[in-house]
Short mmCIF file of C-alpha atoms and ligand atoms in Angstrom, two decimals:
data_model
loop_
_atom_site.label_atom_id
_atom_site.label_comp_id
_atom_site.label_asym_id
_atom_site.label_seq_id
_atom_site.Cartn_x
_atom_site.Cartn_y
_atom_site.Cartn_z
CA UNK Z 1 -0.21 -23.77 -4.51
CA UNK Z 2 -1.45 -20.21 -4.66
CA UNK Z 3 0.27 -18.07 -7.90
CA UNK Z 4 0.64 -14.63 -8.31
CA UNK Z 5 0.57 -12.34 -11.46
CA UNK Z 6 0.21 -11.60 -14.35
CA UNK Z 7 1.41 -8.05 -13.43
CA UNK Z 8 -1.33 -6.08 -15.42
CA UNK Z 9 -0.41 -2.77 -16.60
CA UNK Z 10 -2.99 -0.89 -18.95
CA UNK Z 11 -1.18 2.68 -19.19
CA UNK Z 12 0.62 3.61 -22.29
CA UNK Z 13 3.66 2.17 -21.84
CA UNK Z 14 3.88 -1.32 -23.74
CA UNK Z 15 5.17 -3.02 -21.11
CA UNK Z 16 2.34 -5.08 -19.75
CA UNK Z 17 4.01 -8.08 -18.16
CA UNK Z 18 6.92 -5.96 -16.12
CA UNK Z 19 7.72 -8.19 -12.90
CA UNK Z 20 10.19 -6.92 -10.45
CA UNK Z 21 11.80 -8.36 -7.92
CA UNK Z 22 13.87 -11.18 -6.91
CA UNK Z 23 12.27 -14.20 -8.25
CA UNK Z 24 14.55 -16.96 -10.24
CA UNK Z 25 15.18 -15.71 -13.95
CA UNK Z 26 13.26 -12.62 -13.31
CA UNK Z 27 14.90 -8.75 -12.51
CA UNK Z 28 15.95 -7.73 -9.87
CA UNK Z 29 14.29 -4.75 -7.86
CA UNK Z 30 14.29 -1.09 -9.98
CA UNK Z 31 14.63 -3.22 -13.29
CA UNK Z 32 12.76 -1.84 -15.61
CA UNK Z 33 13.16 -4.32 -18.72
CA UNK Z 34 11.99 -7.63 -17.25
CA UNK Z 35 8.98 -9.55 -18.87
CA UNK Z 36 7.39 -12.21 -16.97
CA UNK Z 37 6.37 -14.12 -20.42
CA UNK Z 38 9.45 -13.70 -22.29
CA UNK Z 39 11.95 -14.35 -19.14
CA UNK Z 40 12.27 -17.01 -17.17
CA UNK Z 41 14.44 -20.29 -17.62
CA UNK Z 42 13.39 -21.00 -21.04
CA UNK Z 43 14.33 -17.85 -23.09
CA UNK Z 44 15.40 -18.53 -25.85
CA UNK Z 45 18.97 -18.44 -26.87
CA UNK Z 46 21.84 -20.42 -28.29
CA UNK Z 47 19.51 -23.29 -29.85
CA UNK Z 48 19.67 -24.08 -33.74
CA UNK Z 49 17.19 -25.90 -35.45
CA UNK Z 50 13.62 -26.49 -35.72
CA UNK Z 51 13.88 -25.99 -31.40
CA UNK Z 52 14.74 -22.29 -32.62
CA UNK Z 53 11.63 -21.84 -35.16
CA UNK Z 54 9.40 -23.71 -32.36
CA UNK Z 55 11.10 -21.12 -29.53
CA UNK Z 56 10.55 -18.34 -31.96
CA UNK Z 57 6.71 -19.11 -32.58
CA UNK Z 58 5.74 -19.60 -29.11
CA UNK Z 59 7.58 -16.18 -28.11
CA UNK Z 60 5.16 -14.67 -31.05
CA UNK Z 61 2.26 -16.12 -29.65
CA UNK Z 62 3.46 -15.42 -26.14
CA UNK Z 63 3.47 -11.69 -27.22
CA UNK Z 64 0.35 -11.93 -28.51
CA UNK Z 65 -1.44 -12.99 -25.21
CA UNK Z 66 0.87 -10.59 -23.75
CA UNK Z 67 -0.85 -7.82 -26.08
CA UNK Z 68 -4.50 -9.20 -25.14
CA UNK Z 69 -3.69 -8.44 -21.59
CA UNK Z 70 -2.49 -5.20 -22.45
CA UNK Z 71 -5.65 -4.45 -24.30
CA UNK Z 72 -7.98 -6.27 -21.75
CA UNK Z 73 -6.63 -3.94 -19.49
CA UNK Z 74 -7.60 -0.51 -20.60
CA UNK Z 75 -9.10 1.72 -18.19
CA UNK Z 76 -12.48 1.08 -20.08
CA UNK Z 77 -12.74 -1.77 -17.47
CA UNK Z 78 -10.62 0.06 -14.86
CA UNK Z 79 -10.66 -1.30 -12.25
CA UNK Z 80 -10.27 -5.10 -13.12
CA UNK Z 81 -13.01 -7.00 -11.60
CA UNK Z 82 -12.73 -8.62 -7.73
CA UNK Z 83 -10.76 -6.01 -6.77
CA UNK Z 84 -9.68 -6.10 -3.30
CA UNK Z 85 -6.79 -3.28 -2.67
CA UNK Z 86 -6.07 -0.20 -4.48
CA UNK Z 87 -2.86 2.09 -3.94
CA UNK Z 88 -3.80 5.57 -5.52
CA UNK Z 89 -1.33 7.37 -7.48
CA UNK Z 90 -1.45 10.72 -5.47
CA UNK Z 91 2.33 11.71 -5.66
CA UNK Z 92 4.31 11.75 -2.69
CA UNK Z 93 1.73 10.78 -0.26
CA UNK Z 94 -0.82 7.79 1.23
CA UNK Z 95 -4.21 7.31 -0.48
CA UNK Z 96 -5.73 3.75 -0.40
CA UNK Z 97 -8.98 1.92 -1.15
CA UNK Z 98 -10.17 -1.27 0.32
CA UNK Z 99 -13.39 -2.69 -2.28
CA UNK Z 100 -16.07 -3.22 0.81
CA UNK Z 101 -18.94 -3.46 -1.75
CA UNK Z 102 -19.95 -2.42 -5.40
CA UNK Z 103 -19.32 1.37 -5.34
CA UNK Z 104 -18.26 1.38 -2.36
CA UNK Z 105 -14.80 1.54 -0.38
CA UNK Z 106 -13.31 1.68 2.83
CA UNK Z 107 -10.54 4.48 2.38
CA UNK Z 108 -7.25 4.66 4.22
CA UNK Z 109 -5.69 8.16 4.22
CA UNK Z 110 -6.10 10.69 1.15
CA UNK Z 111 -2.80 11.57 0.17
CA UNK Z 112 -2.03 15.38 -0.16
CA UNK Z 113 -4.32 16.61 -3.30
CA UNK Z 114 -7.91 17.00 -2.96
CA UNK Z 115 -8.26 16.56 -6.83
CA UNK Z 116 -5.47 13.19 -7.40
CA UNK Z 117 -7.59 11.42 -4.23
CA UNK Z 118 -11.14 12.27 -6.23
CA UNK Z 119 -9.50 10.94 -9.32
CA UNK Z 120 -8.36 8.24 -8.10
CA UNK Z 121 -11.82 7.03 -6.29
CA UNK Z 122 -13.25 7.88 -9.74
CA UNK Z 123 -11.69 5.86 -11.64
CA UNK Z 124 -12.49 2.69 -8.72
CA UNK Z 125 -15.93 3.64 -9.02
CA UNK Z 126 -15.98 4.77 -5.29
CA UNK Z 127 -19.40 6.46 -4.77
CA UNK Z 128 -19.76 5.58 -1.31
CA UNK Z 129 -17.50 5.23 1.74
CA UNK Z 130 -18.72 3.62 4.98
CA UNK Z 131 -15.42 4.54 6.85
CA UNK Z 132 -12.48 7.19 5.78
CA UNK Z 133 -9.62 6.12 8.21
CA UNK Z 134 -6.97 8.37 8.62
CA UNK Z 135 -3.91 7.25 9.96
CA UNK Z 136 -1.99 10.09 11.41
CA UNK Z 137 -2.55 14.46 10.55
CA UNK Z 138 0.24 14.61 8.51
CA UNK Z 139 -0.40 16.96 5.22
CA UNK Z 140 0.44 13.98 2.84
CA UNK Z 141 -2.16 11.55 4.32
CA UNK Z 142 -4.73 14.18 5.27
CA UNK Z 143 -4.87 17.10 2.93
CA UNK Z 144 -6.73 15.04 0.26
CA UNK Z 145 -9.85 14.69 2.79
CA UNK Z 146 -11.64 17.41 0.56
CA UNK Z 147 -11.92 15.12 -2.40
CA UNK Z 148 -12.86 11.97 -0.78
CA UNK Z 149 -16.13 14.12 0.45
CA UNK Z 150 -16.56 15.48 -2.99
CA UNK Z 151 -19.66 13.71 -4.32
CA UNK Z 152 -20.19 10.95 -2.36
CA UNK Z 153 -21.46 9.61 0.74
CA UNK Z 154 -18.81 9.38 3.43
CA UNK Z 155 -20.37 7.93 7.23
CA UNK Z 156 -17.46 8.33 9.29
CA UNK Z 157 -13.82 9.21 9.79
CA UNK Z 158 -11.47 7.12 12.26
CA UNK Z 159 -8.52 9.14 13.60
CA UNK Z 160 -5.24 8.04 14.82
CA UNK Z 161 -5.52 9.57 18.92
CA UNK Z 162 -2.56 11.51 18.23
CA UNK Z 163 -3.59 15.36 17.93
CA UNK Z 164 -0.33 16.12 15.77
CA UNK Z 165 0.01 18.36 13.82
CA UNK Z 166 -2.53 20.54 14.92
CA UNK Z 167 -2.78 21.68 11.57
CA UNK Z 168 -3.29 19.01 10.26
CA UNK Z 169 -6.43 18.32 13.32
CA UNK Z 170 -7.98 21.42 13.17
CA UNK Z 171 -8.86 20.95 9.39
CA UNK Z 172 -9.92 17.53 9.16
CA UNK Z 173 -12.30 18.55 12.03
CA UNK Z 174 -13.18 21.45 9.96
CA UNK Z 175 -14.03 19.45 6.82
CA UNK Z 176 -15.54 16.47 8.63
CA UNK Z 177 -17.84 19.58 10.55
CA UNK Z 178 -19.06 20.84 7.44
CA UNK Z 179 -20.09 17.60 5.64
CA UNK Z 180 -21.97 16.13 8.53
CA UNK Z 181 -19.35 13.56 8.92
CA UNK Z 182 -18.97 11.53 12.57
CA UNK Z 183 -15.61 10.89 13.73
CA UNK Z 184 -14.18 8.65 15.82
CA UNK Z 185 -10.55 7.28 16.88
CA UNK Z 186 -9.04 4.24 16.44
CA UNK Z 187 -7.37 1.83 19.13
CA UNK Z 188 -5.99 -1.29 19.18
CA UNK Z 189 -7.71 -4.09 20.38
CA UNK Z 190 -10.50 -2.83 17.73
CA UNK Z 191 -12.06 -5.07 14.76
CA UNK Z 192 -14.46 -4.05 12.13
CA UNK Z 193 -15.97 -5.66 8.94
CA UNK Z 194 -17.89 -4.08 6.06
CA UNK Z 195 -18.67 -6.61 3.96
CA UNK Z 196 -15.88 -9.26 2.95
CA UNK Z 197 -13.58 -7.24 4.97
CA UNK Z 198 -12.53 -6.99 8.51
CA UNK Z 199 -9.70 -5.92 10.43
CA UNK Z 200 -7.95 -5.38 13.75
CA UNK Z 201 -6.22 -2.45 14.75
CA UNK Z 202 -2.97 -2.95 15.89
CA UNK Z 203 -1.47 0.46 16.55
CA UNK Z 204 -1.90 2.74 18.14
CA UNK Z 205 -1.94 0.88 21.53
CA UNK Z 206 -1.54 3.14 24.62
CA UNK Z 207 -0.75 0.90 26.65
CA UNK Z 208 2.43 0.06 24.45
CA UNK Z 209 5.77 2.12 25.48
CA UNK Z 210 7.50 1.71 21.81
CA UNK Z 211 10.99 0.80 21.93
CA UNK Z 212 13.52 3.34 20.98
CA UNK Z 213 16.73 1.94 19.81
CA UNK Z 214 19.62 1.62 21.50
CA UNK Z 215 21.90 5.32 21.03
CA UNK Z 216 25.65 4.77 19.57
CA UNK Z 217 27.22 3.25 22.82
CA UNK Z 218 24.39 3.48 24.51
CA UNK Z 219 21.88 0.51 26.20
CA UNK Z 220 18.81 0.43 24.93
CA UNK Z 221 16.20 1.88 26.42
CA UNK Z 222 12.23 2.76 26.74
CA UNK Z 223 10.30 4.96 27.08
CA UNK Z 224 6.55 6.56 26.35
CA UNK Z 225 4.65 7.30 22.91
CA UNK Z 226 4.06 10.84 24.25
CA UNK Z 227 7.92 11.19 24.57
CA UNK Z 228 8.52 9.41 21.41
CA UNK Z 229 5.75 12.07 20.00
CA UNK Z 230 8.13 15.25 21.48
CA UNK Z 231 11.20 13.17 18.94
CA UNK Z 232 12.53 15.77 16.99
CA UNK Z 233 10.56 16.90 14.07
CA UNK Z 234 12.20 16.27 10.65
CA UNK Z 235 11.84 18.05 7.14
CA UNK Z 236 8.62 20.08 7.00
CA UNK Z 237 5.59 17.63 8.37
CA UNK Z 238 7.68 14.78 8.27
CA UNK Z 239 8.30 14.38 12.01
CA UNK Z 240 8.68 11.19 14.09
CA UNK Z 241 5.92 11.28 16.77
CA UNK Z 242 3.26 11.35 14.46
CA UNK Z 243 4.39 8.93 12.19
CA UNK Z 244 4.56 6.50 14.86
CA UNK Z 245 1.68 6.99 15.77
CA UNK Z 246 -0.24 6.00 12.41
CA UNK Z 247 -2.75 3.43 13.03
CA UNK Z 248 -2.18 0.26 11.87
CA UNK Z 249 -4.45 -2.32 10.36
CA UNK Z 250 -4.38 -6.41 10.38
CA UNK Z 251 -6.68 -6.62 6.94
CA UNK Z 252 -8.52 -10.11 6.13
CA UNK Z 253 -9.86 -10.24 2.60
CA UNK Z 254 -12.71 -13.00 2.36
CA UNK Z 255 -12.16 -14.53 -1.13
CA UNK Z 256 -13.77 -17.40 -3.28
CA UNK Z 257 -10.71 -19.71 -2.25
CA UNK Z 258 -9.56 -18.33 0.87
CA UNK Z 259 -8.31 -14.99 2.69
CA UNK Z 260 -6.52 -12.39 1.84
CA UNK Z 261 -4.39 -10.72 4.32
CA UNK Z 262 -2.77 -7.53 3.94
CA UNK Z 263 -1.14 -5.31 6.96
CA UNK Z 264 -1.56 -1.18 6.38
CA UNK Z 265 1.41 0.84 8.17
CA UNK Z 266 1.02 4.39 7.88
CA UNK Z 267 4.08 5.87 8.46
CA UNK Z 268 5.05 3.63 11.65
CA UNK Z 269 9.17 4.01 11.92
CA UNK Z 270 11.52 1.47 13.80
CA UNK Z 271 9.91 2.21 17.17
CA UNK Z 272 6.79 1.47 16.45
CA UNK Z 273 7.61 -1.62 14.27
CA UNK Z 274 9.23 -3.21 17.00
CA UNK Z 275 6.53 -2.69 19.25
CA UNK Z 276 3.74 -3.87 16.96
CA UNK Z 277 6.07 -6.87 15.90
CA UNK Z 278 6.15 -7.64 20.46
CA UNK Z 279 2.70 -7.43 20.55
CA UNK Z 280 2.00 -8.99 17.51
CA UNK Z 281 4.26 -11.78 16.52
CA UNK Z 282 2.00 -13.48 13.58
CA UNK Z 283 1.77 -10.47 11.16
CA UNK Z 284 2.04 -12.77 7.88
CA UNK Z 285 0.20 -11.14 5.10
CA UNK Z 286 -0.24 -11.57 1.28
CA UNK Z 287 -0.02 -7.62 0.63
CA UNK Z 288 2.23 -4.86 2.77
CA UNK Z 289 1.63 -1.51 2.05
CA UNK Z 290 5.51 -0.56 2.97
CA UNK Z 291 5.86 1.90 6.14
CA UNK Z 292 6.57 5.46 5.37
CA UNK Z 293 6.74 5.45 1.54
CA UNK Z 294 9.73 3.32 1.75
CA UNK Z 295 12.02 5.57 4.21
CA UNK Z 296 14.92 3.71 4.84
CA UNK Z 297 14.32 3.44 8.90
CA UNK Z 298 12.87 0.23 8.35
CA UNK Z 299 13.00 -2.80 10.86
CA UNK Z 300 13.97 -5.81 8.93
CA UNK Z 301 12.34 -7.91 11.43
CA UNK Z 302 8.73 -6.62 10.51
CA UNK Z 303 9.45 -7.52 7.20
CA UNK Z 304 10.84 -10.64 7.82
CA UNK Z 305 7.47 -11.08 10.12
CA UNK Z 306 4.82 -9.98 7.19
CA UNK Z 307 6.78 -11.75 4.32
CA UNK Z 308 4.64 -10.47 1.86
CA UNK Z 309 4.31 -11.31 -1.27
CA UNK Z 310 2.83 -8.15 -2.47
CA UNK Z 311 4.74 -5.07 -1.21
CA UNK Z 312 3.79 -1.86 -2.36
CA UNK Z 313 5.38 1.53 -1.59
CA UNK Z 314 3.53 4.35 -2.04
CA UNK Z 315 5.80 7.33 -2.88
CA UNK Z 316 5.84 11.19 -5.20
CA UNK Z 317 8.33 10.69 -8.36
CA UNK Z 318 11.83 13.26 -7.18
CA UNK Z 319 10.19 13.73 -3.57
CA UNK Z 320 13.16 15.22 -1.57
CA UNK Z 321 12.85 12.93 1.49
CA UNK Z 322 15.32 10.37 -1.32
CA UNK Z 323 12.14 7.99 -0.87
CA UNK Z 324 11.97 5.31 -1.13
CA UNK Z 325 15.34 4.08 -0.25
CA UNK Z 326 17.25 1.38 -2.26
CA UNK Z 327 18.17 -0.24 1.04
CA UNK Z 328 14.10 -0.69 2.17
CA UNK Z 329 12.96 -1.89 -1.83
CA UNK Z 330 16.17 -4.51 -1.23
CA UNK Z 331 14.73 -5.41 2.35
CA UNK Z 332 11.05 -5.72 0.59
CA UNK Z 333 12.30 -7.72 -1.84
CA UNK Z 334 14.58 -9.94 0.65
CA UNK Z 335 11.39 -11.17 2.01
CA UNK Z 336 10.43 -12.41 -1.54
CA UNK Z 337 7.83 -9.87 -2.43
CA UNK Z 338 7.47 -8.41 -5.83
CA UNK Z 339 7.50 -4.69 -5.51
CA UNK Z 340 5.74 -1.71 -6.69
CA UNK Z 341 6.08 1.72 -6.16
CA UNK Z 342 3.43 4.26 -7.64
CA UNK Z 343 5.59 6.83 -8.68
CA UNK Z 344 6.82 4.20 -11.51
CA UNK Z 345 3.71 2.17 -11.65
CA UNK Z 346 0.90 4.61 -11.28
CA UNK Z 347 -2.32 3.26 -9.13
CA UNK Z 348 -1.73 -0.28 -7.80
CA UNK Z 349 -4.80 -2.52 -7.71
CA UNK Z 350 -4.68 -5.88 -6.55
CA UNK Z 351 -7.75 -8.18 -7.48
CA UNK Z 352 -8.45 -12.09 -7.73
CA UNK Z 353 -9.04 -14.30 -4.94
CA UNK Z 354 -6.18 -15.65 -2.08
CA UNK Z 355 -5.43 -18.45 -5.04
CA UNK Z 356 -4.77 -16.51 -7.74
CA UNK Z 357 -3.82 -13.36 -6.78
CA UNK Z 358 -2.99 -10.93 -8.99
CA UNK Z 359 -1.83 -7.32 -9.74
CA UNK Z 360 -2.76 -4.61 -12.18
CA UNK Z 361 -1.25 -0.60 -12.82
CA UNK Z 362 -2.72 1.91 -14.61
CA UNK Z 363 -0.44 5.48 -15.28
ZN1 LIG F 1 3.57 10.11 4.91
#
């Protein structure tokens, strides 16, 4: 039986062991005083006796391995060994690492700050990246390109085919220009490995019409990505057509005991969800990074599909997009995951192998 956990968190808080989520005895999503040592069916409570002074000792010594975690955990030895995933803390925003080698990471998106997205690969130990991919041009996924290029050795960035925003285009060309950087775009149908992990690209797939869902008293209906594209744009860069256009990735982990699998979602709304989910009806995986930093367009049936139990929402502390929405951490949950968000968590790093995986934060 595979186990996840200890939840690992080495920032200053002392709250190592915080669980969330909706296993038995444990918190429930957005709780922040859970403790996956001193919950559980057998806290104590309500007993007399020497059962009390027994309960009472093994809580003690409980919170002393609790306190060894905590201390094992400082960012001396950041990040914790057999890494496999890492969700940067780059505020409201996508930044993630994928360990392909020592030093060395394939990167998904940037997040919006040059300097957070250099920090971040820092503190991995990220000196070299075979592959930057970058899901769609939005500012909060792109705009952090300059510090994944700062200092290290970065082979080639993978585009979504989606030239939107051209803002967003034009300086990711620029950047990739002046460091001497190939680019390429992704498509599904395509599968790469570096090292102990490979992946397929599931999205975008042109020859895919997404479905858009059905308008109040309305049928439902179909129609092209290049129409869903022209959807109306929302709040500053956060319009639809790009979003659904972020490329996907189907991520297999090779571990000592077995794979990992972990699905990647950019920004993909409803539309493309569905799609993906028609074309792709097995999309189990261990780890979901949540679409759109937990926006509550959300279909439940992806979730349902990927029935993770790792989800991890990636998502600026008072962003004004109301992100991520109750609704979408109760939907993660629903599908049994444990949950973490970095604007409460900090970086997210999961590490261990498929039987014993487990995850660590660090503010
Ligand atoms: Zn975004």
């Amino acid at each position: 039986m595979t186990e996840i956990g200890p939840w690992i968190s080495p920032g200053p808080e002392p709250d190592p062991m915080r669980r969330r989520g909706n296993d038995p005895g444990r918190p429930g999503p957005g709780s922040r005083g859970g403790d996956g040592f001193r919950g559980g069916p057998n806290r104590p409570g309500g007993r007399g006796g020497v059962g009390a002074v027994t309960i009472i000792l093994l809580a003690a010594l409980i919170s002393i391995a609790a306190v060894l975690f905590f201390i094992r955990s400082r960012p001396a030895i950041w990040p914790p060994q057999n890494w496999i995933f890492a969700v940067c803390d780059v505020g409201q925003g996508d930044a993630l690492a994928l360990a392909v080698g020592p030093g060395e990471a394939v990167v998904v998106d940037t997040g919006p700050d040059p300097a957070k997205a250099d920090h971040c690969l820092t503190l991995l130990g990220v000196r070299k990246v075979p592959l930057l991919i970058l899901t769609h041009f939005h500012a909060d996924h792109v705009d952090g390109v300059p510090g994944v290029l700062k200092g290290r050795v970065v082979t080639e960035i993978e585009t979504t085919d989606d030239p939107d925003p051209p803002r967003g285009v034009s300086e990711v060309t620029a950047w990739a220009d002046a460091a001497h950087v190939a680019t390429s775009m992704a498509a599904a149908g395509e599968h790469r490995q570096f090292g102990p992990v490979s992946w397929d690209v599931l999205w975008p797939d042109p020859s895919v019409s997404p479905p858009i869902p059905p308008e109040p008293g309305g049928k439902s209906r179909r129609r092209g990505r290049r129409q869903a594209r022209a959807s109306p744009k929302g709040r500053g860069e956060e319009g639809s057509g790009p979003n659904n256009s972020s490329v996907v990735l189907q991520v297999t982990v090779a571990t000592r005991d077995g794979p990992v699998r972990l699905l990647l979602t950019g920004d993909i709304e409803p539309p493309s969800q569905a799609a993906i989910l028609a074309a792709h009806p097995d999309l189990a995986a261990d780890v979901l990074k949540v679409p759109h930093h937990g926006s509550a367009h959300q279909d439940p049936d992806l979730f349902a599909a990927v029935h993770p139990r790792v989800a991890v929402i990636s998502v600026g502390k008072g962003n004004t997009y109301g992100h991520p929405a109750p609704r979408t951490i109760a939907l993660a949950s629903g599908a049994e995951a444990r949950v973490f968000r970095t604007d409460e968590d900090g970086q997210v790093v999961v590490f261990g192998t498929a039987g014993r995986l487990q995850v660590a934060m660090r503010r």
